[in-house]
Amino acid sequence: MNHHQKTAAEAAAYFGRFGGKFVPELLIPPLTELEEAMRTIMVSEEFRNELALLLRDYVGRPSPLYRCPNLSRELGFDLFLKREDLNHTGAHKVNNTIGQALLTKYMGKPVLLAETGAGQHGVATATAAAMMGLECIVYMGAKDVVRQSHNVLRMELLGAKVMPVESGTKTLKDATNAALRHWIAEQETTHYCLGSVVGPHPFPTLVRDLQAVIGREIRAQSLDQAGGLPDYVVACVGGGSNAIGAFYEFVNDESVKLVGVEAAGSGEPGCFSSASINLGTPGVLHGSLTMLLQTKEGQILPSHSVAPGLDYPGVGPEHAWLHESGRGLYASVNDDQAIEAFNTLCRKEGIIPALESSHALAWVLSNRDSIPAGSRVVVNLSGRGDKDLGIVEEIIAARREDA
Amino acid sequence: MAQSRLEQRIRAANAAGRKALIPFLPGGYPERGRFWNEITALDEAGADIIEIGVPFSDPVADGPVVEEASLACIESGVCLEWILRELMTRRSRIRAEIVLMGYMNPFYQYGLQRFAADAAEAGVAGIIIPDVPLEEASEFRTELDKVDIALIPLIGLNTPRERMEQYAAVSSGFVYLVSVLGITGARDSLPEKVRGKLAEAREAFDLPLALGFGIKTPAQLEPFAEHLDAVVFGSALIQHIREGKDAADFMQRWR
């Protein structure tokens, strides 16, 4: 953590003071093996060509950059959606899992291991594993198994083995602990396909590099369709993989404002939230030093968001750094604001967004007055909302009762 | 490097013709009041070093038995500060050396410098932090070196020889060899690979070698006895206490 004493290789694991490799010694060999695979396999022409073809023909890339005609007229600036919801499996997650599954195949390992909260990453991993002929094991908190039963069924149909986790809070962080333990024991045959830009080095870099395709496409499409770079790129942040994917290409373009939107839960003081940058403090969890929701004694707090994919008490270390360095603006919106944005997009544009992405849209709608007229605003629509209909249905029913 | 208190203690047990015994209990287990009685009992029953667990909400290297015990301790309000404060008032009455074992985050929140000072005052001889490998240890080690507290290296069955040598260059106390490629928890037998890894560690380190993770009975150790100086047991001891028995009685079979 003191960078003056670090070698170049060690420093590469850090973003500013965040990041690192805080794992049991037993995980160092597979992490070293993965770094080596990134250095040799991922840069090879053969790998890159095969991945590019898969992204085009299987995932359906490039995803469109869509200018919302109705909302743009109302808002007085150009609102674009990067349509990651149109990818195979319905979210950005597949960019990462296809890449890691292909890498796993090249590394000669037969098993793909994953953790999942909402089930989206689990489904995307199970999909990639089925396609590549790999065995797939997915850890999922027991509570999430119940809440996301459709995604459990999807994973099982795709041939994955879903392992419910009964320990701790029975949610994503406990599924992550369980997956890490499994990896310790089965590292020789298994690649751990981490689902976000979190965890020990090199995962935050690996997942970012696989998601950076989003921002590269936004750049080309914005220049082509709108005649210039975006003024704002806005994305929701849980672990932060869709956001870093959208941001990374623009980090050196100071004119492009990067806005990460965290989930504030109900927004009441003291409520559980998932706003680790806005409401957290630096600490070590799941292999990296980053911003965490925790007690002053260092115990990790339960997180909450109406969007299951944001429900995690930490955030990718590169986001913690973009925030600390001032390059990124990190805001938060609450559950109600996200639901309102969800409804707005459904009604005005005929698109049902994921509740996660609805947070990003909610920030734009809440800040419409401070965004200059004529701006080009890109919201990364990281996933589609079909998976969230059960949650939305409950909210509508609860509101009817209150009324 | 001069012999640390931990090393001296293990060598003394070996000189007396036995392996040093290192029982592990999570701080505050099974209850806050009873915990220190169990520590005293372990001490009186012949523990050479006692490992006190600092509870953490997300113990990645631990199995279900230790995790459940740790979570119960957190529920009852145990934290690093409580352990150190209580230890300060009791340390002079405990003969065994004290080692703390815990994950990085609670130490990080406490403040590494403040921890080193308070742990020294509480008479702590060493610490074990499973999620701090060689790459992340230098800053913490600098603070601990100042107060002569050992940062004990964990070595796995998959740790290459050259990494052992890197650890050997900076480590003190003893070497903790993890007996399985997995998490804590008592097992019926240990992998054959342990013997070779212990032999390799014997060559790489000048420090005593302790074996831990998955150890339930003295018989398990027989195949490895020649390369072994100390033994750590945790899950089996916790299970024993959970069955309503006391810690001292568990120690009998090891003496």
XYZ file of C-alpha atoms in Angstrom:
658
model
C 0.000 0.000 0.000
C 3.006 2.223 0.244
C 3.750 2.748 -3.412
C 7.251 4.054 -2.952
C 8.401 0.606 -1.912
C 6.629 -1.298 -4.658
C 8.236 -2.852 -7.684
C 6.810 -1.978 -11.104
C 5.031 -5.328 -11.344
C 3.413 -4.859 -7.952
C 2.436 -1.285 -8.739
C 0.696 -2.494 -11.916
C -1.796 -4.185 -9.636
C -2.850 -0.802 -8.266
C -5.015 2.109 -9.388
C -3.627 4.949 -7.299
C -3.705 3.495 -3.800
C -6.551 1.072 -4.621
C -6.359 -2.501 -5.850
C -3.741 -5.101 -4.966
C -3.810 -8.801 -4.439
C -5.087 -9.477 -0.914
C -5.597 -13.214 -1.173
C -4.409 -16.323 0.637
C -0.997 -17.522 -0.529
C -2.756 -20.576 -2.003
C -4.350 -18.344 -4.662
C -1.108 -16.731 -5.804
C -0.167 -19.533 -8.249
C -3.487 -19.428 -10.194
C -3.429 -15.610 -10.222
C 0.117 -15.665 -11.576
C -0.970 -18.198 -14.184
C -3.837 -15.901 -15.182
C -1.533 -12.880 -15.486
C 0.712 -14.944 -17.694
C -2.247 -15.997 -19.860
C -3.240 -12.334 -20.251
C 0.298 -11.470 -21.328
C 0.651 -14.288 -23.820
C -2.710 -15.703 -24.946
C -4.962 -12.642 -24.899
C -2.670 -10.543 -27.049
C -2.202 -13.244 -29.681
C -3.777 -12.665 -33.070
C -5.476 -16.035 -32.966
C -7.247 -15.269 -29.689
C -8.200 -11.746 -30.691
C -9.638 -12.858 -34.016
C -11.637 -15.644 -32.455
C -13.004 -13.310 -29.769
C -13.901 -10.648 -32.335
C -15.886 -13.175 -34.374
C -17.709 -14.445 -31.295
C -18.579 -10.911 -30.228
C -19.958 -10.168 -33.672
C -21.802 -13.379 -34.501
C -22.748 -14.824 -31.111
C -23.097 -11.782 -28.859
C -24.452 -9.523 -31.602
C -21.936 -6.655 -31.497
C -21.647 -3.844 -32.131
C -24.676 -2.968 -30.063
C -26.498 0.109 -31.393
C -26.063 3.608 -30.026
C -29.650 4.769 -30.104
C -30.781 8.399 -29.927
C -34.039 8.584 -27.964
C -36.209 10.916 -30.068
C -38.977 11.555 -27.549
C -36.897 12.063 -24.437
C -34.307 14.127 -26.326
C -37.036 16.533 -27.452
C -38.348 16.835 -23.910
C -34.948 17.226 -22.259
C -33.441 19.706 -24.711
C -30.292 17.642 -25.229
C -29.460 14.492 -27.169
C -29.975 11.399 -25.037
C -28.327 8.301 -26.466
C -28.613 4.775 -25.133
C -25.807 2.294 -25.632
C -27.935 -0.785 -26.174
C -26.074 -3.496 -24.234
C -29.553 -4.832 -23.476
C -29.650 -6.130 -27.043
C -26.697 -8.464 -26.503
C -27.244 -12.214 -26.343
C -28.462 -13.017 -22.773
C -29.691 -9.444 -22.429
C -26.839 -7.615 -20.745
C -23.221 -6.463 -20.981
C -22.165 -9.410 -18.799
C -21.679 -11.669 -21.805
C -18.786 -9.550 -23.191
C -16.793 -10.606 -20.159
C -17.873 -14.226 -19.869
C -17.299 -15.022 -23.549
C -13.797 -13.567 -23.237
C -12.974 -15.434 -20.039
C -14.499 -18.685 -21.280
C -12.414 -18.486 -24.432
C -9.330 -17.777 -22.335
C -10.178 -20.775 -20.134
C -10.317 -22.976 -23.221
C -6.961 -21.700 -24.409
C -5.529 -22.276 -20.923
C -6.679 -25.899 -21.156
C -8.885 -25.847 -18.061
C -12.157 -27.801 -18.273
C -14.221 -26.010 -15.599
C -15.606 -22.480 -15.404
C -16.536 -21.248 -11.924
C -18.627 -18.169 -11.137
C -20.502 -16.308 -8.426
C -23.741 -14.502 -9.102
C -26.120 -12.181 -7.292
C -29.055 -11.385 -9.528
C -28.192 -14.330 -11.720
C -27.221 -12.309 -14.810
C -23.535 -13.096 -14.531
C -24.394 -16.710 -13.748
C -26.536 -16.956 -16.860
C -23.869 -15.278 -18.978
C -21.193 -17.626 -17.607
C -23.377 -20.707 -18.090
C -24.054 -19.548 -21.663
C -20.388 -19.072 -22.492
C -19.464 -22.384 -20.833
C -22.125 -24.278 -22.800
C -20.943 -22.709 -26.023
C -17.275 -23.553 -25.365
C -17.985 -27.032 -24.025
C -16.833 -26.271 -20.470
C -18.286 -27.563 -17.236
C -19.888 -24.738 -15.220
C -20.373 -24.262 -11.466
C -22.162 -21.178 -10.145
C -22.317 -20.105 -6.490
C -25.341 -18.065 -5.498
C -26.576 -16.814 -2.114
C -29.508 -18.910 -0.875
C -31.674 -15.767 -0.646
C -30.887 -14.877 -4.247
C -31.683 -18.425 -5.386
C -35.227 -17.854 -4.134
C -35.526 -14.261 -5.418
C -34.152 -15.077 -8.872
C -35.640 -18.505 -9.515
C -36.023 -17.892 -13.253
C -32.330 -17.242 -13.661
C -31.572 -20.388 -11.653
C -33.693 -22.338 -14.120
C -31.919 -20.662 -17.036
C -28.512 -21.623 -15.662
C -29.642 -25.198 -15.112
C -31.057 -25.424 -18.628
C -27.689 -24.260 -19.895
C -26.078 -27.143 -18.037
C -24.612 -25.263 -15.055
C -24.596 -26.578 -11.522
C -26.018 -23.926 -9.165
C -24.671 -24.086 -5.599
C -26.813 -22.241 -3.004
C -24.755 -20.564 -0.252
C -26.296 -20.640 3.212
C -23.612 -18.719 5.123
C -23.481 -15.059 6.195
C -26.077 -12.790 4.598
C -26.843 -15.469 1.948
C -26.269 -12.950 -0.863
C -23.633 -12.042 -3.440
C -20.743 -11.340 -1.068
C -21.176 -14.761 0.518
C -21.425 -16.388 -2.911
C -18.111 -14.667 -3.732
C -16.497 -16.039 -0.563
C -17.742 -19.528 -1.433
C -16.524 -19.295 -5.029
C -13.068 -18.153 -3.863
C -12.913 -21.117 -1.478
C -13.911 -23.483 -4.243
C -11.220 -21.997 -6.464
C -8.560 -22.494 -3.776
C -9.339 -26.208 -3.745
C -9.897 -26.779 -7.472
C -7.476 -24.315 -9.064
C -5.719 -26.868 -11.230
C -8.799 -27.657 -13.307
C -10.846 -24.511 -12.805
C -10.857 -20.912 -13.976
C -12.725 -18.463 -11.769
C -14.769 -16.268 -14.092
C -15.207 -13.204 -11.871
C -18.228 -11.147 -12.874
C -17.122 -7.584 -12.288
C -14.085 -5.318 -12.083
C -13.531 -6.356 -8.466
C -11.333 -8.932 -6.756
C -7.568 -9.396 -6.717
C -5.260 -8.303 -9.516
C -5.437 -9.149 -12.416
C -9.257 -9.467 -12.395
C -10.121 -5.738 -12.344
C -7.865 -5.277 -15.378
C -8.983 -8.456 -17.164
C -12.697 -7.700 -16.849
C -12.154 -4.045 -17.780
C -10.237 -4.994 -20.907
C -13.033 -7.329 -21.958
C -15.736 -4.699 -21.305
C -13.803 -1.804 -22.893
C -15.378 -2.796 -26.213
C -18.451 -0.830 -25.027
C -16.578 2.485 -24.861
C -14.675 1.856 -28.099
C -17.969 1.386 -29.889
C -19.511 4.449 -28.213
C -16.609 6.561 -29.448
C -16.859 5.392 -33.053
C -20.643 5.565 -33.092
C -20.806 8.982 -31.463
C -18.304 10.430 -33.953
C -20.188 8.838 -36.823
C -23.786 9.487 -35.747
C -23.506 12.671 -33.690
C -20.438 14.296 -35.191
C -18.381 14.423 -32.017
C -17.476 12.774 -28.732
C -20.138 12.529 -26.021
C -20.239 15.287 -23.400
C -21.400 12.826 -20.750
C -21.057 9.065 -20.408
C -23.333 7.854 -17.616
C -23.455 4.324 -16.195
C -24.665 2.550 -13.079
C -22.051 1.231 -10.642
C -22.369 -1.836 -8.450
C -19.067 -3.651 -8.859
C -18.753 -1.401 -11.878
C -18.003 -3.524 -14.957
C -20.486 -1.891 -17.347
C -19.370 1.545 -16.156
C -15.650 0.927 -16.530
C -16.364 -0.625 -19.935
C -18.151 2.549 -21.010
C -15.628 4.939 -19.373
C -12.243 3.427 -20.150
C -11.934 4.639 -23.739
C -12.619 8.228 -22.593
C -10.406 8.521 -19.509
C -7.912 10.684 -21.412
C -10.581 12.853 -23.068
C -11.050 15.535 -20.443
C -14.058 16.996 -22.282
C -16.044 13.807 -21.663
C -17.649 13.798 -18.221
C -17.754 10.314 -16.716
C -20.650 9.815 -14.332
C -20.990 6.666 -12.234
C -24.322 6.207 -10.485
C -24.562 4.185 -7.297
C -27.651 2.784 -5.619
C -28.664 4.646 -2.459
C -31.274 2.064 -1.403
C -34.346 3.789 0.045
C -32.182 6.895 0.442
C -33.125 7.372 4.100
C -30.258 8.081 6.501
C -28.822 4.846 7.858
C -30.609 2.571 5.379
C -28.735 -0.240 3.698
C -27.459 0.893 0.321
C -24.937 -0.121 -2.303
C -23.247 3.279 -2.523
C -19.744 2.182 -1.527
C -18.007 5.234 -2.996
C -20.459 7.803 -1.651
C -21.120 6.204 1.730
C -18.160 3.866 2.236
C -14.577 3.999 3.470
C -11.378 2.359 2.183
C -10.858 -1.248 3.185
C -9.917 -4.737 2.039
C -12.488 -7.231 0.746
C -12.379 -10.060 -1.794
C -8.803 -9.445 -2.740
C -8.512 -5.706 -3.164
C -8.223 -2.458 -1.272
C -11.193 -0.376 -2.342
C -14.184 1.586 -1.059
C -16.441 -0.550 1.139
C -19.593 -0.353 3.178
C -18.330 -1.382 6.594
C -18.415 -0.753 10.322
C -15.617 1.188 11.963
C -14.267 -2.161 13.227
C -13.959 -3.360 9.634
C -16.900 -5.775 9.419
C -18.599 -5.699 6.025
C -22.162 -4.340 6.132
C -25.074 -5.917 4.283
C -25.884 -3.989 1.111
C -29.219 -3.225 -0.509
C -30.630 -1.994 -3.771
C -33.895 -2.515 -5.593
C -31.606 -3.517 -8.485
C -30.144 -6.903 -7.567
C -27.113 -6.424 -9.814
C -25.981 -3.383 -7.813
C -26.433 -5.101 -4.452
C -22.788 -5.439 -3.371
C -20.939 -3.715 -0.484
C -17.798 -2.914 -2.511
C -16.784 -1.433 -5.837
C -14.037 -2.002 -8.377
C -10.746 -0.392 -7.283
C -10.384 1.533 -10.543
C -13.649 3.357 -9.798
C -12.399 4.183 -6.305
C -9.389 5.718 -8.028
C -11.344 7.594 -10.730
C -13.390 9.063 -7.887
C -10.418 9.973 -5.707
C -8.482 11.484 -8.599
C -11.510 13.567 -9.569
C -11.693 12.148 -13.103
C -15.057 10.500 -12.505
C -18.133 11.970 -10.834
C -19.857 9.423 -8.606
C -23.414 10.206 -7.634
C -26.191 8.114 -6.169
C -29.918 7.786 -6.759
C -32.457 5.973 -4.626
C -34.831 3.086 -5.377
C -37.825 5.356 -6.089
C -35.903 7.520 -8.545
C -34.739 4.395 -10.366
C -38.279 3.019 -10.587
C -39.515 6.355 -11.929
C -36.816 6.353 -14.619
C -37.694 2.745 -15.417
C -41.330 3.754 -16.006
C -40.320 6.784 -18.042
C -38.200 4.786 -20.481
C -40.914 2.147 -20.857
C -43.576 4.728 -21.675
C -41.621 7.270 -23.689
C -39.351 5.082 -25.777
C -40.819 1.600 -25.644
C -37.755 0.108 -23.965
C -37.929 -1.850 -20.701
C -34.550 -1.292 -19.018
C -32.887 -3.284 -16.255
C -33.361 -1.705 -12.818
C -29.578 -1.338 -12.649
C -29.456 0.767 -15.831
C -32.506 2.698 -14.601
C -30.228 4.217 -11.945
C -28.013 5.730 -14.646
C -31.022 7.081 -16.498
C -32.476 8.443 -13.240
C -29.356 10.550 -12.704
C -29.796 12.133 -16.138
C -33.489 12.837 -15.543
C -32.791 14.295 -12.067
C -30.007 16.520 -13.398
C -31.676 17.608 -16.618
C -31.567 21.277 -15.590
C -27.816 21.350 -15.081
C -26.993 19.595 -18.371
C -26.466 22.256 -21.067
C -28.905 22.313 -23.995
C -27.548 20.533 -27.044
C -25.264 18.217 -25.035
C -24.613 14.677 -26.170
C -25.427 12.402 -23.238
C -24.798 8.659 -23.472
C -26.404 6.344 -20.929
C -25.052 2.822 -20.924
C -28.183 0.697 -20.968
C -26.362 -2.247 -19.462
C -29.240 -4.731 -19.511
C -32.871 -5.331 -20.252
C -35.597 -5.357 -17.645
C -37.363 -8.661 -18.300
C -35.519 -10.202 -15.368
C -36.851 -7.492 -13.020
C -40.554 -7.827 -13.761
C -41.145 -9.766 -10.525
C -39.602 -6.947 -8.459
C -41.520 -4.265 -10.357
C -44.745 -6.229 -9.949
C -44.255 -6.315 -6.164
C -43.622 -2.570 -6.061
C -46.735 -1.814 -8.079
C -48.797 -4.069 -5.790
C -47.374 -2.394 -2.661
C -48.173 1.064 -4.044
C -51.762 -0.001 -4.759
C -52.108 -1.123 -1.152
C -50.732 2.185 0.104
C -53.048 4.202 -2.132
C 17.790 -12.261 12.609
C 17.755 -13.110 16.321
C 15.471 -15.930 17.443
C 12.026 -14.562 18.200
C 10.064 -15.531 21.280
C 7.911 -17.805 19.115
C 10.886 -19.610 17.690
C 12.437 -20.050 21.126
C 9.209 -21.476 22.482
C 8.878 -24.047 19.701
C 12.561 -25.032 19.931
C 12.190 -25.503 23.688
C 9.263 -27.894 23.195
C 11.257 -29.779 20.554
C 14.245 -29.978 22.900
C 11.920 -31.596 25.437
C 11.129 -34.246 22.834
C 7.706 -33.121 21.667
C 5.982 -31.038 19.021
C 4.896 -27.574 20.106
C 1.128 -27.276 20.466
C -0.730 -24.311 19.000
C -4.478 -24.334 19.682
C -6.706 -21.794 17.896
C -9.886 -20.182 19.237
C -11.807 -17.243 17.769
C -11.716 -14.284 20.186
C -14.813 -14.356 22.372
C -15.726 -17.970 21.605
C -17.878 -19.667 22.788
C -19.007 -16.650 24.838
C -17.168 -13.502 25.794
C -17.097 -14.383 29.491
C -16.078 -18.015 29.047
C -13.457 -17.310 26.395
C -10.715 -16.236 28.765
C -11.385 -19.234 31.010
C -10.800 -21.474 27.987
C -7.594 -19.613 27.177
C -6.398 -20.123 30.741
C -7.364 -23.788 30.513
C -5.458 -24.219 27.234
C -2.480 -22.492 28.813
C -2.511 -24.693 31.872
C -3.008 -27.812 29.748
C 0.295 -27.191 27.986
C -0.301 -24.966 24.987
C 3.013 -23.487 23.863
C 1.453 -20.817 21.684
C -2.208 -19.797 21.623
C -3.684 -18.448 18.428
C -6.574 -16.043 18.985
C -8.813 -15.425 15.977
C -9.864 -11.857 15.209
C -13.405 -12.317 13.891
C -14.174 -11.040 10.377
C -17.469 -11.078 8.510
C -15.996 -12.568 5.313
C -13.317 -15.129 6.181
C -12.364 -16.444 2.749
C -9.795 -19.014 3.875
C -11.967 -20.546 6.585
C -14.353 -23.454 6.498
C -17.893 -23.494 7.901
C -16.920 -24.332 11.508
C -14.577 -21.359 11.960
C -16.822 -19.045 9.937
C -19.881 -19.796 12.029
C -17.917 -19.327 15.245
C -16.481 -16.020 13.998
C -19.864 -14.643 12.982
C -21.270 -15.521 16.419
C -18.379 -13.621 18.032
C -19.070 -10.538 15.898
C -22.730 -10.726 16.930
C -21.676 -10.661 20.574
C -19.632 -7.509 19.994
C -16.118 -8.914 19.764
C -13.657 -6.787 17.812
C -9.896 -6.356 17.627
C -10.015 -3.560 20.198
C -11.838 -5.777 22.712
C -9.317 -8.581 22.262
C -6.312 -6.282 22.736
C -7.835 -4.455 25.712
C -8.715 -7.690 27.511
C -5.351 -9.176 26.679
C -3.526 -6.203 28.224
C -5.077 -6.948 31.620
C -4.496 -10.727 31.457
C -1.276 -11.200 29.559
C 0.970 -11.526 32.611
C -1.043 -14.518 33.836
C -0.754 -16.477 30.558
C 2.429 -18.476 30.070
C 1.909 -19.395 26.439
C 2.946 -16.985 23.696
C 0.023 -15.246 21.992
C -0.479 -15.025 18.233
C -3.397 -13.209 16.597
C -4.886 -14.620 13.408
C -7.248 -12.511 11.332
C -8.055 -10.990 7.961
C -6.571 -7.704 6.830
C -9.574 -5.399 6.999
C -10.070 -5.206 10.796
C -6.314 -4.513 11.220
C -6.436 -1.920 8.442
C -9.371 -0.121 10.088
C -7.634 -0.222 13.469
C -4.608 1.425 11.885
C -1.426 -0.567 11.289
C 0.800 1.686 13.380
C -1.686 1.871 16.242
C -2.161 -1.892 16.068
C 1.574 -2.561 16.303
C 1.872 -0.352 19.386
C -1.186 -1.800 21.156
C -0.378 -5.391 20.255
C 3.128 -4.950 21.651
C 1.675 -3.567 24.871
C -0.709 -6.531 25.041
C 2.246 -8.913 24.709
C 1.343 -10.317 21.307
C 4.282 -12.235 19.810
C 3.084 -12.713 16.252
C 0.265 -12.366 13.762
C -1.081 -14.472 10.910
C -3.044 -12.766 8.137
C -4.226 -15.205 5.471
C -5.175 -12.551 2.925
C -1.860 -10.734 3.044
C 0.633 -12.548 0.799
C 4.234 -11.463 0.262
C 3.268 -8.743 -2.250
C 1.058 -6.847 0.197
C 3.011 -7.335 3.408
C 5.856 -4.831 3.343
C 4.142 -1.855 4.973
C 2.589 -3.946 7.749
C 5.833 -5.823 8.315
C 7.749 -2.560 8.733
C 5.430 -1.547 11.585
C 5.583 -4.980 13.240
C 9.377 -5.187 12.987
C 9.664 -1.997 15.022
C 7.959 -3.682 17.988
C 9.413 -7.144 17.448
C 6.161 -8.872 16.474
C 6.513 -11.657 13.902
C 4.438 -11.688 10.712
C 4.099 -15.423 10.210
C 4.194 -16.666 6.611
C 1.574 -19.098 5.322
C 2.861 -21.609 2.801
C 0.668 -23.811 0.623
C 1.139 -27.157 -1.070
C 1.310 -25.141 -4.300
C 3.886 -22.566 -3.138
C 6.965 -22.832 -5.356
C 10.414 -23.120 -3.827
C 11.532 -19.687 -5.037
C 8.593 -17.999 -3.322
C 9.464 -19.824 -0.109
C 12.909 -18.332 -0.351
C 11.441 -14.861 -0.816
C 9.374 -15.399 2.324
C 12.390 -16.802 4.170
C 14.325 -13.600 3.542
C 11.803 -11.468 5.434
C 10.002 -13.746 7.886
C 10.354 -14.514 11.569
C 8.518 -16.554 14.212
C 7.610 -19.787 12.512
C 6.334 -21.017 9.165
C 2.702 -22.059 8.930
C 2.291 -24.776 6.324
C -1.296 -25.205 5.168
C -1.799 -28.951 4.957
C -4.458 -28.970 2.237
C -5.263 -27.132 -0.954
C -8.448 -25.836 0.615
C -10.008 -24.167 3.607
C -9.801 -24.785 7.365
C -11.759 -27.694 8.777
C -10.921 -31.056 10.318
C -10.258 -33.870 7.849
C -9.670 -37.566 8.295
C -6.430 -37.741 6.374
C -3.855 -35.370 4.951
C -2.558 -35.428 1.389
C 0.643 -37.332 0.692
C 2.068 -34.154 -0.871
C 2.475 -32.647 2.613
C 5.633 -34.675 3.255
C 7.469 -33.350 0.211
C 6.383 -29.781 0.818
C 7.546 -29.925 4.431
C 10.913 -31.246 3.301
C 11.161 -28.430 0.789
C 10.200 -25.845 3.418
C 12.796 -27.322 5.775
C 15.461 -26.481 3.214
C 14.122 -23.015 2.385
C 13.578 -21.742 5.936
C 15.673 -21.577 9.076
C 12.466 -21.234 11.088
C 10.429 -23.929 12.847
C 7.666 -25.512 10.748
C 4.088 -25.705 11.975
C 1.391 -27.678 10.185
C -2.234 -26.520 10.254
C -5.668 -26.801 8.552
C -7.616 -30.021 8.775
C -5.822 -31.559 11.747
C -7.878 -33.654 14.101
C -5.736 -36.341 15.716
C -2.068 -36.916 16.569
C -2.091 -40.048 14.392
C -2.526 -37.875 11.293
C 0.853 -36.345 11.948
C 2.908 -39.522 12.245
C 3.859 -39.721 8.564
C 5.246 -36.183 8.697
C 6.755 -36.173 12.177
C 10.407 -35.795 11.188
C 9.829 -32.498 9.367
C 7.435 -31.009 11.842
C 8.099 -28.771 14.854
C 4.633 -27.609 15.801
C 0.986 -28.328 15.106
C -2.002 -25.943 14.877
C -5.556 -27.116 15.499
C -8.699 -25.004 15.304
C -11.843 -26.500 13.821
C -11.491 -29.743 15.789
C -11.096 -27.763 19.029
C -14.118 -25.580 18.240
C -16.180 -28.684 17.488
C -15.054 -30.179 20.780
C -16.199 -27.078 22.683
C -19.410 -26.965 20.693
C -20.189 -30.458 21.974
C -20.128 -29.002 25.487
C -16.663 -30.263 26.443
C -13.836 -28.085 27.667
C -10.628 -27.027 25.990
C -8.237 -28.514 28.543
C -9.698 -31.930 28.036
C -9.071 -31.618 24.256
C -5.399 -30.949 24.933
C -4.927 -34.235 26.807
C -4.747 -36.334 23.670
C -1.945 -34.169 22.281
C 0.401 -34.218 25.248
